């Protein structure tokens, strides 16, 4: 308060014009938001020796032209001119008195508009001193409307590596203009654009561009609008769709003969999640003692040399299909683990073979039990697998529908063959309950084949189809008549063929 008083005294000392000492006191500038109200101060001070105030006039001064706003006259009263009539009033009721006091002619300016921005002059007409005036600069501010939006709810990662706008931040019709910045760990760039409106407001738009890919998925993007000394922030999380990134896990480089319980798992990072996994061998055919469970290839029984080869997993989502692969080689004996990495403890290495045999036997029993369980369960349930098989698989007669203990595991659900496979149209080469017809087979591996405990694919034919694939489809299958099975080509075959 003391400071302020001192300031005023200083001002007066500086401003005192020549002899009179009368002074019109005003603020130098004022501001208000659109729609708000401001007070424009005007005081006639140091009226000593007393002067007669004959009129006070408020004027708007813009672009070199003056426009009357309000007039207070001691004998004629108060007049507020039309464009300001409803929004401008003298603050002191004494201004309107019959014998008015015109020392304080502060006006109240309400419901501000952008067009009200101007200098306002308060002019005192006095006798005998003459005219005294001062002015205030009124600035009208407009709060912007701000918002942030994603360009699209989901962005698809394309191989093109092109930057695309993923989000837009907007500060519309602000005065003074806002500044837009971004806060994110994404490596992208912002592109800002300013539009000046006729009414003096400015619209600022900022686009954020990134190369959408896996690493941009789920990243947070924050827009910071700085308006005067205010910070307005808004965030979004990007949802990037990308094709699967595939790896095949499970091969530890130590698949030795007779090892049990080996499997390969197809791991895919994908958005949306993978809907179909397909397995195939790069060269040659899938071993026949393999079962597909979701994205896992489970090898039944002990490791044999036949498992060697390159396994390829194709993972598909709505964006695309990508492959992963692993080259499996089979060793005769276990590798000595460097640091006990493969689960075989160091001290058991010496007696590894014996223990391995014993363990193998036990495991075999376990597997047989599990197979029996699975088989019985499968028989109880409706078959839910994907019967997209294009080639017939048949057993060797060791197990029959409804007969005895099944000696084979559930057969691979989905054996897929190329569209050009013509043998699918042939009559089923299915062995009857007594076994398959040896006469149908024209290759010399028959004797060996008979020794196999499991069903087998006709290898004489399958050699022609390197592209055989095994697939598991997550999408629920449409319900089909109980013992009919739909084929990918739209046909339907009897499921009975499958349970030989
Ligand atoms: C008021 O504004 C005018 C121009 O708009 C400028 O020349 C003048 O210096 C300003 N006065 C003050 C006190 O800011
Ligand atoms: C003020 O003058 C400038 C040019 O001198 C003109 O462009 C502008 O429209 C004028 N504004 C008003 C409110 O008359
Ligand atoms: C200023 O102009 C813009 C564009 O014409 C308009 O959208 C906005 O509402 C105006 N602002 C005010 C406060 O009149
Ligand atoms: C994704 O794109 C960003 C650039 O936006 C790049 O820095 C990053 O290496 C890319 N990541 C992958 C996995 O491609
Ligand atoms: C696998 O087959 C491709 C052609 O189909 C051939 O170029 C390649 O040498 C084969 N690889 C092996 C290991 O047999
Ligand atoms: C396959 O995966 C689904 C979920 O992804 C799971 O509910 C189901 O139990 C899995 N089936 C098998 C046989 O692992
Ligand atoms: C078997 O595969 C592993 C890993 O792929 C490799 O390190 C090793 O050298 C291969 N061994 C033979 C005999 O090819």
CSV table of C-alpha atoms in Angstrom, one decimal, residues 50-52 126-130:
chain,number,residue,atom,x,y,z
A,50,UNK,CA,-11.1,24.0,-7.7
A,51,UNK,CA,-12.1,23.9,-11.3
A,52,UNK,CA,-15.5,23.4,-12.8
A,126,UNK,CA,-13.1,22.0,-17.4
A,127,UNK,CA,-13.3,25.7,-16.8
A,128,UNK,CA,-11.1,27.6,-16.7
A,129,UNK,CA,-8.3,24.9,-17.1
A,130,UNK,CA,-9.5,23.5,-20.4
